[in-house]
PDB file of C-alpha atoms in Angstrom:
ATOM      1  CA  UNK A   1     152.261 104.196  89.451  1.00  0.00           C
ATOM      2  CA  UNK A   2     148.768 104.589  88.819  1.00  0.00           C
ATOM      3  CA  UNK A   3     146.496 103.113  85.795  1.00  0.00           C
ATOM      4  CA  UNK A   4     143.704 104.314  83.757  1.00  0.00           C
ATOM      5  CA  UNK A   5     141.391 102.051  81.490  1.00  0.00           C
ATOM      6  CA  UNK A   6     140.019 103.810  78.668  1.00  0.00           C
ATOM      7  CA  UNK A   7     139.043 100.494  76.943  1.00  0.00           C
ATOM      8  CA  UNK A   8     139.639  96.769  77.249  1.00  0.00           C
ATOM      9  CA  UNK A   9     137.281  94.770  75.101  1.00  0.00           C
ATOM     10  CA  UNK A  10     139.147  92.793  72.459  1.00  0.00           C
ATOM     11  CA  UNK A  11     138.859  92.446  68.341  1.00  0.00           C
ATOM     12  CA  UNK A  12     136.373  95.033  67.762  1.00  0.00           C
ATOM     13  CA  UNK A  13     134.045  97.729  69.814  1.00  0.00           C
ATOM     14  CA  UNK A  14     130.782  97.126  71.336  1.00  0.00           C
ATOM     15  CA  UNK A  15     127.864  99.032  72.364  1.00  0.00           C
ATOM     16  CA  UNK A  16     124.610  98.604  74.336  1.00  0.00           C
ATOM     17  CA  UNK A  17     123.043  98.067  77.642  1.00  0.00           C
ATOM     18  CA  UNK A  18     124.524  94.437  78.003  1.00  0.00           C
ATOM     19  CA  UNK A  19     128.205  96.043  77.919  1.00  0.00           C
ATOM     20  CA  UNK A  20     127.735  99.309  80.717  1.00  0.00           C
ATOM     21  CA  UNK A  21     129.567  98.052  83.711  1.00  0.00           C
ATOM     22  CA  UNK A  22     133.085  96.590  81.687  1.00  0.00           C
ATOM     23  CA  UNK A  23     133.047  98.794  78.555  1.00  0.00           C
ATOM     24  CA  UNK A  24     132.999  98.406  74.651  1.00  0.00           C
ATOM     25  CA  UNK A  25     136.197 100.189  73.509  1.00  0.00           C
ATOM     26  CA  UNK A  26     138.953  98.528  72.421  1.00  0.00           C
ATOM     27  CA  UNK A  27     142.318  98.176  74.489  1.00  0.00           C
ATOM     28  CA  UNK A  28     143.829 101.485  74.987  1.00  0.00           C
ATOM     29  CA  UNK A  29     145.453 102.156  79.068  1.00  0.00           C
ATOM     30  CA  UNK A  30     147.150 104.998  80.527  1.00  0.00           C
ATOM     31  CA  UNK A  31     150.382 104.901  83.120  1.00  0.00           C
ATOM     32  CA  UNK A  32     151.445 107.470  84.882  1.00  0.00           C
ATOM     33  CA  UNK A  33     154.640 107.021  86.936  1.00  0.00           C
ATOM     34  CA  UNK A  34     155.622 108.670  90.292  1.00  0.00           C
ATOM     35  CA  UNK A  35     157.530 111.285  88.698  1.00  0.00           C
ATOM     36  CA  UNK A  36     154.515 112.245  86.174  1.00  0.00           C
ATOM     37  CA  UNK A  37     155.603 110.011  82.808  1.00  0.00           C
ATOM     38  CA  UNK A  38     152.667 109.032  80.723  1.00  0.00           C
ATOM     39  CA  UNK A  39     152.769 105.969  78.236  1.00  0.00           C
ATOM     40  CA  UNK A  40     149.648 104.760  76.522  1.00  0.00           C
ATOM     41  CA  UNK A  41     149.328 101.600  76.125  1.00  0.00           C
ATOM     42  CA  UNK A  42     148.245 100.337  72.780  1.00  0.00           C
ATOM     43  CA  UNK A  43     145.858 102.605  71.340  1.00  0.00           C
ATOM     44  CA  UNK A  44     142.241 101.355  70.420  1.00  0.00           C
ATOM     45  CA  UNK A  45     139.437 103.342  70.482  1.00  0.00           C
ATOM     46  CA  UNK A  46     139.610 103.697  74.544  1.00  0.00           C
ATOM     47  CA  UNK A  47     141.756 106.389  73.288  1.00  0.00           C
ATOM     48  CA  UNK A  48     138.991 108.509  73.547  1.00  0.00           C
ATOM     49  CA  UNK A  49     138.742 108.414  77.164  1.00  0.00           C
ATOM     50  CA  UNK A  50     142.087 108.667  77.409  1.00  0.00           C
ATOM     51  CA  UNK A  51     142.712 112.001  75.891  1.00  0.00           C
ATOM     52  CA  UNK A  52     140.130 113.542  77.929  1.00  0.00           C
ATOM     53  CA  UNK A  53     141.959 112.170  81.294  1.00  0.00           C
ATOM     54  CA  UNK A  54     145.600 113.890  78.987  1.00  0.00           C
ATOM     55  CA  UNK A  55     143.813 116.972  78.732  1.00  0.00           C
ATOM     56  CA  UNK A  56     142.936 117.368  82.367  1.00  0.00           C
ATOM     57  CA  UNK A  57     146.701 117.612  82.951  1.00  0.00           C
ATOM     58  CA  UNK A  58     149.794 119.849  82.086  1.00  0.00           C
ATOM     59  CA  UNK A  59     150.691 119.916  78.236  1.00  0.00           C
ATOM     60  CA  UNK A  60     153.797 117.661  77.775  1.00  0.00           C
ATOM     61  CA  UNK A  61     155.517 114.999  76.536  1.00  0.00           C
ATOM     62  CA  UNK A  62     153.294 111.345  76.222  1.00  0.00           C
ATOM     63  CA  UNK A  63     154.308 107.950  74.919  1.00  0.00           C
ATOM     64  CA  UNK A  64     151.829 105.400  72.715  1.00  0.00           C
ATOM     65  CA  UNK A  65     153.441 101.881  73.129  1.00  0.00           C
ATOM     66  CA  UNK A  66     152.194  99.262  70.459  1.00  0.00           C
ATOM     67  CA  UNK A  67     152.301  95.870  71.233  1.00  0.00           C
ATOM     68  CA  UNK A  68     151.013  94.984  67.750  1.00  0.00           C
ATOM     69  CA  UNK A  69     149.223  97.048  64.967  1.00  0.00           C
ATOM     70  CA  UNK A  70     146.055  95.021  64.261  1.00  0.00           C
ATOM     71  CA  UNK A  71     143.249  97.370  64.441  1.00  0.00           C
ATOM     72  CA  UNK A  72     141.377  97.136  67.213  1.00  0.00           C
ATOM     73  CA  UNK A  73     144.784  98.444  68.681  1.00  0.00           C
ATOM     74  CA  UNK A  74     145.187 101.450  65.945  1.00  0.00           C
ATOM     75  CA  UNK A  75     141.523 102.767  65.871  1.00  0.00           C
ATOM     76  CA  UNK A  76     141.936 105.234  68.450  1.00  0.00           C
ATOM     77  CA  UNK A  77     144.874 107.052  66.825  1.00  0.00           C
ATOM     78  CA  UNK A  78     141.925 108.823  64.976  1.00  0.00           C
ATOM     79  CA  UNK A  79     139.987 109.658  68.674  1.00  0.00           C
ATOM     80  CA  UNK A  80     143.403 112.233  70.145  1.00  0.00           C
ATOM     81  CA  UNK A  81     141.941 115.764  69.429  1.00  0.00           C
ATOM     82  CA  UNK A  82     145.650 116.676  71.533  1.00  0.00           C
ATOM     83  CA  UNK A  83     147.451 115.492  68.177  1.00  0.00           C
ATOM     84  CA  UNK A  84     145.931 118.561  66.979  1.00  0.00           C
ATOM     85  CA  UNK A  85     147.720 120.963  69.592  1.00  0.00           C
ATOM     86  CA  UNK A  86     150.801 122.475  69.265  1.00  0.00           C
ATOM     87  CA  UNK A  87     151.732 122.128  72.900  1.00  0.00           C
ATOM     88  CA  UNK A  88     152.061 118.141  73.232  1.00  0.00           C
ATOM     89  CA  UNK A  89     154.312 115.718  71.840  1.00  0.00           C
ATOM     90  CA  UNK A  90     153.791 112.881  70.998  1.00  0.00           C
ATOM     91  CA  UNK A  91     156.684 109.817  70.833  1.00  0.00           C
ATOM     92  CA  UNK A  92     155.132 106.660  68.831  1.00  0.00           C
ATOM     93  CA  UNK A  93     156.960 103.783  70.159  1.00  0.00           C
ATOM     94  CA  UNK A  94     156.399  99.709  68.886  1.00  0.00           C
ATOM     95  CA  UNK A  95     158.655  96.629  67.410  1.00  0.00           C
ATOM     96  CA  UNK A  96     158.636  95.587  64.049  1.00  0.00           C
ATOM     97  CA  UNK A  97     155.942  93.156  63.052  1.00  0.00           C
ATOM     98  CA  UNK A  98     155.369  91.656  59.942  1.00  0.00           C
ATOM     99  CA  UNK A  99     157.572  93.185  57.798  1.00  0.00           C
ATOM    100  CA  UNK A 100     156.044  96.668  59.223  1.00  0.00           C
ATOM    101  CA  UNK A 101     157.302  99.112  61.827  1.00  0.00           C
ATOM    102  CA  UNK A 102     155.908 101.922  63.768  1.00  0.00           C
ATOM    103  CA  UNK A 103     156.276 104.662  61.723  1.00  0.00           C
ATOM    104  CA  UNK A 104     154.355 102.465  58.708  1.00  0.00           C
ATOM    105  CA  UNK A 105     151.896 101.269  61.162  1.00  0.00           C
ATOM    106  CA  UNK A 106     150.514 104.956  62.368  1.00  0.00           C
ATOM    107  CA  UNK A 107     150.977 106.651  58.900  1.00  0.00           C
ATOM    108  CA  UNK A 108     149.992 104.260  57.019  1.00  0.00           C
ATOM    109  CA  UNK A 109     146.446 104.102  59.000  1.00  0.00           C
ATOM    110  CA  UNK A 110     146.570 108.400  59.605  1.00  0.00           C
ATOM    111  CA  UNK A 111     146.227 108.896  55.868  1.00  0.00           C
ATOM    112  CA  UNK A 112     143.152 109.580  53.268  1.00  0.00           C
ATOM    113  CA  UNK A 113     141.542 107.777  51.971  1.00  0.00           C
ATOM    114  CA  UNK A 114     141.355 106.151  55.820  1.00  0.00           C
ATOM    115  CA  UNK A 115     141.297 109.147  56.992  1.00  0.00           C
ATOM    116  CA  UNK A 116     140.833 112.980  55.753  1.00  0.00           C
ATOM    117  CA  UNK A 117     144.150 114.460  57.617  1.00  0.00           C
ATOM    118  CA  UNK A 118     147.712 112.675  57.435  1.00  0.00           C
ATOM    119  CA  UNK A 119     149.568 113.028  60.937  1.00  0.00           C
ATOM    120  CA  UNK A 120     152.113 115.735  59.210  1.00  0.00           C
ATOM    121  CA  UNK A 121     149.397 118.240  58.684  1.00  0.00           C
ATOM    122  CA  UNK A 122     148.385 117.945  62.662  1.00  0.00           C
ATOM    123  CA  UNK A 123     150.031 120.481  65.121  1.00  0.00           C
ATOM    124  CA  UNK A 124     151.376 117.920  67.966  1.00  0.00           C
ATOM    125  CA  UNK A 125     155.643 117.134  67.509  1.00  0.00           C
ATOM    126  CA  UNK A 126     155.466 113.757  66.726  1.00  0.00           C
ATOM    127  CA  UNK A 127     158.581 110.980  66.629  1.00  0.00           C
ATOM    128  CA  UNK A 128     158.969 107.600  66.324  1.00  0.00           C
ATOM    129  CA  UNK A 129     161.045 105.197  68.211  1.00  0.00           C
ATOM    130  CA  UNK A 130     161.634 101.538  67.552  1.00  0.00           C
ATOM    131  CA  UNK A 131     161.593  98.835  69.588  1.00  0.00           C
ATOM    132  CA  UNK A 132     164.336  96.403  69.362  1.00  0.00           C
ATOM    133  CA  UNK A 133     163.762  94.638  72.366  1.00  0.00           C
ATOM    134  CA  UNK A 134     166.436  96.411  74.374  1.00  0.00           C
ATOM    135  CA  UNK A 135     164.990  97.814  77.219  1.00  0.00           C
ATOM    136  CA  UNK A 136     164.277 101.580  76.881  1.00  0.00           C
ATOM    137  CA  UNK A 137     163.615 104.290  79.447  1.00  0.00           C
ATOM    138  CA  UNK A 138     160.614 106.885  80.059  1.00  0.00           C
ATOM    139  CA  UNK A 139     161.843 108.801  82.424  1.00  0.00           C
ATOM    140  CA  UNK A 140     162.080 106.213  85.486  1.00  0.00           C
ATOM    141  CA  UNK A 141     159.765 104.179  83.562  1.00  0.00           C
ATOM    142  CA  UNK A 142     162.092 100.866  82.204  1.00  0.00           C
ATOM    143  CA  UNK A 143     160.657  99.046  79.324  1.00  0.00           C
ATOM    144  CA  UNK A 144     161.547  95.451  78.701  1.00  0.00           C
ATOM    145  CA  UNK A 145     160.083  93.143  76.177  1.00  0.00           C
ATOM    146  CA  UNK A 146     159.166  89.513  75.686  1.00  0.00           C
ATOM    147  CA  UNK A 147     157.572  88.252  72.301  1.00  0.00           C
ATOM    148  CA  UNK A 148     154.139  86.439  72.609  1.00  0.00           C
ATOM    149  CA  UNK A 149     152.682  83.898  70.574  1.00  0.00           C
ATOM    150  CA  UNK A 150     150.059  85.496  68.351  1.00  0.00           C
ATOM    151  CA  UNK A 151     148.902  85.902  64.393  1.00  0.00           C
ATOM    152  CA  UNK A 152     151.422  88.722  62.905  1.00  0.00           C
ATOM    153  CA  UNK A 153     153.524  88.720  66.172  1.00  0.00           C
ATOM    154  CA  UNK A 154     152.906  90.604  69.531  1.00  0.00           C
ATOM    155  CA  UNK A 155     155.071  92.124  72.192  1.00  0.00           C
ATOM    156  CA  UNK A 156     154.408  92.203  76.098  1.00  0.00           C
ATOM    157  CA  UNK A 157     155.825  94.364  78.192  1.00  0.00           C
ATOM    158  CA  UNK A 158     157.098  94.894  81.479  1.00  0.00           C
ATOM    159  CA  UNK A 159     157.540  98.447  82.775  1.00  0.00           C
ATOM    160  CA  UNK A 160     158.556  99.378  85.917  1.00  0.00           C
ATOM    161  CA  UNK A 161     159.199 102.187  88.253  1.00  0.00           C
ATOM    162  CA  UNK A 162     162.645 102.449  89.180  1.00  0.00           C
ATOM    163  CA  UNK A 163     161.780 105.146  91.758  1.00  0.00           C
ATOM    164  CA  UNK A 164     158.963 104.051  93.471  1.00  0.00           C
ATOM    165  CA  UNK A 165     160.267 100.235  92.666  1.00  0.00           C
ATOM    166  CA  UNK A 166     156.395  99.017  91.428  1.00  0.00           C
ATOM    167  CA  UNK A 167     156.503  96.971  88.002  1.00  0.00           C
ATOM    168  CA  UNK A 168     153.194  96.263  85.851  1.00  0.00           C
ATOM    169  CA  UNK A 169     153.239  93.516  83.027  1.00  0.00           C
ATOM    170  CA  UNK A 170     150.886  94.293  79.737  1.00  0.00           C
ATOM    171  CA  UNK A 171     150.243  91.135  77.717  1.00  0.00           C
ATOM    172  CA  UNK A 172     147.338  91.703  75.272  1.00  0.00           C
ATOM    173  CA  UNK A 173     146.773  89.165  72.920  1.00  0.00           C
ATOM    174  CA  UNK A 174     148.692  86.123  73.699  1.00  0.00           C
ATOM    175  CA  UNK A 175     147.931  82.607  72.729  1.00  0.00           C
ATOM    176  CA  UNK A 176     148.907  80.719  75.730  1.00  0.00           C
ATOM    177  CA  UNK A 177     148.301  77.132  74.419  1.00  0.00           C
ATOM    178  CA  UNK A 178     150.284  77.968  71.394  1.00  0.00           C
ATOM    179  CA  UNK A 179     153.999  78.556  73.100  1.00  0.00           C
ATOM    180  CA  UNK A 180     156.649  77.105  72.677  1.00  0.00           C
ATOM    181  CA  UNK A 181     159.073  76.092  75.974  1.00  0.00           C
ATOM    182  CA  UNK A 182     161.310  78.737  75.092  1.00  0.00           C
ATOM    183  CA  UNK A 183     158.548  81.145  74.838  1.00  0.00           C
ATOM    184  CA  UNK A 184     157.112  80.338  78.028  1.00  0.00           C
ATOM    185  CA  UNK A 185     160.450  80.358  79.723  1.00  0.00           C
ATOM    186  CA  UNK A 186     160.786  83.911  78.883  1.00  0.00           C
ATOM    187  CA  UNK A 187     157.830  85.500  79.569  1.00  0.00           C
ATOM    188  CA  UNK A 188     157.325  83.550  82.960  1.00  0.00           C
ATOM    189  CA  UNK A 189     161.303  85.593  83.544  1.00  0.00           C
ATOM    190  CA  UNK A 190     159.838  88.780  82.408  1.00  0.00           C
ATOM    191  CA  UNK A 191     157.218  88.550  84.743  1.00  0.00           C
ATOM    192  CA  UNK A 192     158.757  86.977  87.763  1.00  0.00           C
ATOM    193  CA  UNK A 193     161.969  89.188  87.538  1.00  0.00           C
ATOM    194  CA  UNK A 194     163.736  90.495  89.673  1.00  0.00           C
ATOM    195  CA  UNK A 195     160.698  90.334  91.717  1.00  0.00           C
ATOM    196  CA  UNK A 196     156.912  89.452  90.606  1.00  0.00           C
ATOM    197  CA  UNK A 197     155.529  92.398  88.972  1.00  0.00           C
ATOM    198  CA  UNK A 198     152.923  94.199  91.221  1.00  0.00           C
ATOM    199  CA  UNK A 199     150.212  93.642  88.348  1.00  0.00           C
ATOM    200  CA  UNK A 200     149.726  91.035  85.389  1.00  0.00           C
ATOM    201  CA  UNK A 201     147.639  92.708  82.803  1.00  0.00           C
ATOM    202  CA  UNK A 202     146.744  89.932  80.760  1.00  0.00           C
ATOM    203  CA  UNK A 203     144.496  88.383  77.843  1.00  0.00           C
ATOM    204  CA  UNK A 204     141.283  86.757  78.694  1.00  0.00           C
ATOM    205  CA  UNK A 205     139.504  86.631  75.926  1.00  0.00           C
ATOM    206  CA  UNK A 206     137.698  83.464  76.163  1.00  0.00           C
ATOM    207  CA  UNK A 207     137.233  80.320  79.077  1.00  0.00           C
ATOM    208  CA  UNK A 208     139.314  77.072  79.029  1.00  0.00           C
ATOM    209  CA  UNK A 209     135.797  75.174  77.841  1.00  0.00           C
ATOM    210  CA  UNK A 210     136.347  77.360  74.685  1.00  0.00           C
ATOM    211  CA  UNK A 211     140.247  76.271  73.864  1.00  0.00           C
ATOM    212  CA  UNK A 212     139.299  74.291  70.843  1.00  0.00           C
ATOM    213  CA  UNK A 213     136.991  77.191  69.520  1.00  0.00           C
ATOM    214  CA  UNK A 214     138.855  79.685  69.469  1.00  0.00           C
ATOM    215  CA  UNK A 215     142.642  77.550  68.760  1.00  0.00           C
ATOM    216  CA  UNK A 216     144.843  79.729  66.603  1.00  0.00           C
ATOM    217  CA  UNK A 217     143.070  83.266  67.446  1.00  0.00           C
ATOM    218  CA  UNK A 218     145.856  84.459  69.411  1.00  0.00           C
ATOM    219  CA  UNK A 219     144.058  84.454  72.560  1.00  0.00           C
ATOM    220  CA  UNK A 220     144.176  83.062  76.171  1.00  0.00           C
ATOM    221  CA  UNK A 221     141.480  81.403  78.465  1.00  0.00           C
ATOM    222  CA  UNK A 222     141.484  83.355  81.861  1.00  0.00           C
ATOM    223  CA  UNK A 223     142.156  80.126  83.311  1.00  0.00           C
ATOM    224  CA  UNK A 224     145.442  79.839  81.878  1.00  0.00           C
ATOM    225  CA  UNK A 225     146.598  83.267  83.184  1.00  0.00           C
ATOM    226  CA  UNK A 226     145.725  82.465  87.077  1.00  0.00           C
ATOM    227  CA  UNK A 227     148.101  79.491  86.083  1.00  0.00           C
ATOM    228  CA  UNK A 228     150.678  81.719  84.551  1.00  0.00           C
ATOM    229  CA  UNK A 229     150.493  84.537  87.578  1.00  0.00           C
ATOM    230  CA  UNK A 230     151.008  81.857  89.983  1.00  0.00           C
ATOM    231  CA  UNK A 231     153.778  80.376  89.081  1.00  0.00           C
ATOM    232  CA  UNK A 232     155.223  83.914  88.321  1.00  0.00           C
ATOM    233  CA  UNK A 233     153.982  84.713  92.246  1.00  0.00           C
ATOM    234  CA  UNK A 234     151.917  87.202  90.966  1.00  0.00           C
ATOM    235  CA  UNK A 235     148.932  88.519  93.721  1.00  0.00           C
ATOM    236  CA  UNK A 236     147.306  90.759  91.048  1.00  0.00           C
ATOM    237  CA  UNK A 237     145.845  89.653  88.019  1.00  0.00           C
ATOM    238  CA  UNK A 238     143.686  91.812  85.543  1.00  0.00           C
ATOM    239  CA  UNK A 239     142.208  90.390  83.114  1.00  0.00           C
ATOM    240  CA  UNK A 240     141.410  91.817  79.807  1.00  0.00           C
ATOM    241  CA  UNK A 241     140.942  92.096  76.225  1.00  0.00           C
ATOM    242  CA  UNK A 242     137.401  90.575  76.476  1.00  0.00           C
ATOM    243  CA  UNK A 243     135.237  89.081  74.019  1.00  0.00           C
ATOM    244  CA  UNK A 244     132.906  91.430  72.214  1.00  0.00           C
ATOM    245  CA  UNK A 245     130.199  89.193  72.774  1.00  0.00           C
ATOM    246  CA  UNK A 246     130.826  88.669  76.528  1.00  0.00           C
ATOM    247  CA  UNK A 247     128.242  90.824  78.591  1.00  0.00           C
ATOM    248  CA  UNK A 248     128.362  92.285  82.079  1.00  0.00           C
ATOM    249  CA  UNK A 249     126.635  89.277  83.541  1.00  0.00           C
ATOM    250  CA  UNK A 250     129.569  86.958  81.837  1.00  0.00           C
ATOM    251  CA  UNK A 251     132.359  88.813  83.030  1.00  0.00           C
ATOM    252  CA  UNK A 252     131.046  89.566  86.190  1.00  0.00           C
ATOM    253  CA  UNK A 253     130.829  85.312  87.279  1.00  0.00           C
ATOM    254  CA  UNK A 254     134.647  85.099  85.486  1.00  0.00           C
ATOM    255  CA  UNK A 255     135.430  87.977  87.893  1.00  0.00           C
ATOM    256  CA  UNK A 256     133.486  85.359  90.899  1.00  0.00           C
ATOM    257  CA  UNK A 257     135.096  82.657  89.258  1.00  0.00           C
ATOM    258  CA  UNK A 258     138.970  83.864  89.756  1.00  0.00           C
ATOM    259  CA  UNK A 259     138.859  85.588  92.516  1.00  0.00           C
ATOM    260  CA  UNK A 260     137.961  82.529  94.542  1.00  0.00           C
ATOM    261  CA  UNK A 261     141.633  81.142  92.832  1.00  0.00           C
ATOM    262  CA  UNK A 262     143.891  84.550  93.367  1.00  0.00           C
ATOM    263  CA  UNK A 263     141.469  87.179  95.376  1.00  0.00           C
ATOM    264  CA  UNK A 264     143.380  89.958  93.958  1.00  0.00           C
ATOM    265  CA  UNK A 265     142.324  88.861  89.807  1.00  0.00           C
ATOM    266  CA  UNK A 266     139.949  91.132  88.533  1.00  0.00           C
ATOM    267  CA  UNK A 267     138.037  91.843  85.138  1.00  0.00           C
ATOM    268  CA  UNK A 268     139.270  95.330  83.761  1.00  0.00           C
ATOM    269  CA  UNK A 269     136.398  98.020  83.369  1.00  0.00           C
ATOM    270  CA  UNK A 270     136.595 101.113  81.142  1.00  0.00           C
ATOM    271  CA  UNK A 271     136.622 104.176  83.104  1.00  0.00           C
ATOM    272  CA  UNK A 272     138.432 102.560  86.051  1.00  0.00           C
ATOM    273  CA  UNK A 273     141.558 103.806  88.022  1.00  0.00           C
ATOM    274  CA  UNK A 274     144.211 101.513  89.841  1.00  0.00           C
ATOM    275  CA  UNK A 275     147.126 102.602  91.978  1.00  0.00           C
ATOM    276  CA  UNK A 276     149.995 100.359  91.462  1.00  0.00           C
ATOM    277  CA  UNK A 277     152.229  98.950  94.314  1.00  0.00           C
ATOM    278  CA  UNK A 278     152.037  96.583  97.605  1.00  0.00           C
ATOM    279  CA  UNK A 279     148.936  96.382  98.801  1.00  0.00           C
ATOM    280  CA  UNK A 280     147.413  99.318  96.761  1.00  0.00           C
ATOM    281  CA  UNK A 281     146.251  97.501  93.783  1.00  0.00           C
ATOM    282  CA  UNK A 282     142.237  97.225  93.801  1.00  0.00           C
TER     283      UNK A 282
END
C-alpha cells in the first residue's frame, strides 16, 4: 500500500512561514492498495491536495472514510473539483455519530446557504454506505473498526491489504487518558491483530506536560502513543493531527524526541508519500 498526506494539522487550518515543512491543512490522507483501490481518509481541507494527486490517475471509483464529522474533517468536501465530473464516483462511507449519519453529515454541510451547490446538482455518482462496525471490503482493502474516546464519538480504523498482507491503523482524534479498560482493550486488539499493523497513524496533538490543559479535548500526547504502539509491537508510528499553533521548529524536536524511543515514529508532513509494508515504511 502506499500513503499520501494531503493535510494533517488538527482543529482548524494554518498558514505562514512558521508552518512550511509539516503543513496547515486539516487531516485528509490518501491509500492506495496493491491492486489500485483508493480510500480517503477523512476529508479536511488536505483534500485539496488530494484531488490533484486523484486527477493524475485513471477516472474511477474512490472511497471518503469519516472517522467523525467535526469540521476540520468535512471542510475539504468543498476543495474536490472531481465531484464535478461525470466520470468518478464517489462512495461516502462513516458510522453514525451523534444522532447523525453519513449521508446527513456530507449533505447537510454540501448545501446553501454553506455552500452555493448541493452535492445532487454535481456530476460525480455519489452513494453512501454506513458503517456499522462490521468490517467492510474495498476491493482487497478490509475495514475494521474500534470506537475511540472523543467529544461526539470517533471511529479508528484498521485497513489492511489482504493481497499484499500490509495493514495501516488511522486513529485521529483520540483521547487516550480518557478510556475506559474496555476501550483500551479493544483498540490495543485492533491494532495488534492478527499481527501489528505495519503503521500506527495516530493523534498527537499536544505533549504529556500539556495533559491537564488540554483534558477533555479529545486528544492524545505523542507520548502516550509510543506507549500504545509498543505494547501493540508496532515499529512505525506517525504522528499526526497537530496543533495549529505548533510550528516546524516544535514538531521537528517531537520528531527528535520519539525517534530516540521507536526510530521508525515520525511527524506526518503534507505533501509526503509513504510505501506501506516491512521495512518500506519511511
Amino acid at each position: 500500500m502506499r500513503l499520501f498526506i494531503g493535510g494533517m494539522r488538527g482543529s482548524r487550518p494554518c498558514t505562514g512561514g512558521s508552518f512550511e515543512e509539516f503543513g496547515g491543512d486539516t487531516t485528509s490522507l490518501l491509500l492506495i492498495g496493491s491492486q489500485n483501490e483508493r480510500i480517503v481518509l477523512d476529508a479536511g481541507t488536505g483534500m485539496r491536495a488530494i484531488a490533484e494527486q486523484l486527477a493524475a490517475t485513471e477516472p474511477g471509483n474512490v472511497t471518503i472514510l469519516f472517522s467523525h464529522y467535526h469540521l476540520d474533517h468535512l471542510f475539504g468536501l468543498t476543495m474536490n473539483p472531481l465531484f464535478h465530473k461525470s466520470n468518478w464516483s464517489f462512495k461516502f462511507a462513516g458510522p453514525i455519530l451523534s444522532g447523525c449519519n453519513i449521508r446527513d453529515a456530507v449533505t447537510r454541510f454540501i448545501i446553501p446557504p454553506y455552500w452555493p451547490i448541493p452535492l445532487e446538482k454535481m456530476n460525480a455518482k455519489f452513494e453512501f454506505v454506513e458503517f456499522s462496525m462490521n468490517d467492510i471490503y474495498i476491493g482487497k482493502l478490509r475495514v475494521r473498526g474500534c470506537p475511540v474516546t472523543h467529544p461526539g464519538g470517533c471511529i479508528s480504523y484498521r485497513i489492511e491489504d489482504t493481497h499484499s498482507d500490509t495493514s495501516i491503523v488511522f486513529a485521529t482524534d483520540i483521547e487516550w487518558q480518557k478510556r475506559t479498560d474496555s476501550y483500551e482493550k479493544a483498540f490495543i486488539k485492533m491494532c495488534s491483530e492478527p499481527k501489528p499493523a505495519d503503521l500506527l497513524i495516530i493523534d498527537a496533538h499536544f505533549a504529556r506536560v500539556e495533559t491537564n490543559t488540554f483534558a477533555g479535548w479529545g486528544h492524545t500526547c505523542w507520548e502516550d502513543d509510543l506507549d500504545i504502539a509498543a505494547s501493540a509491537k508496532i515499529k512505525n508510528v506517525l504522528l499526526s493531527h497537530h496543533n495549529p499553533e505548533a510550528a516546524d521548529e516544535i514538531l521537528r524536536a517531537v520528531e527528535q524526541e520519539a525517534k530516540k524511543i521507536i526510530p521508525g515514529a515520525m511527524v506526518g508532513r503534507a505533501g509526503q508519500w509513504l510505501t506501506i509494508g516491512d521495512k518500506k515504511t519511511v
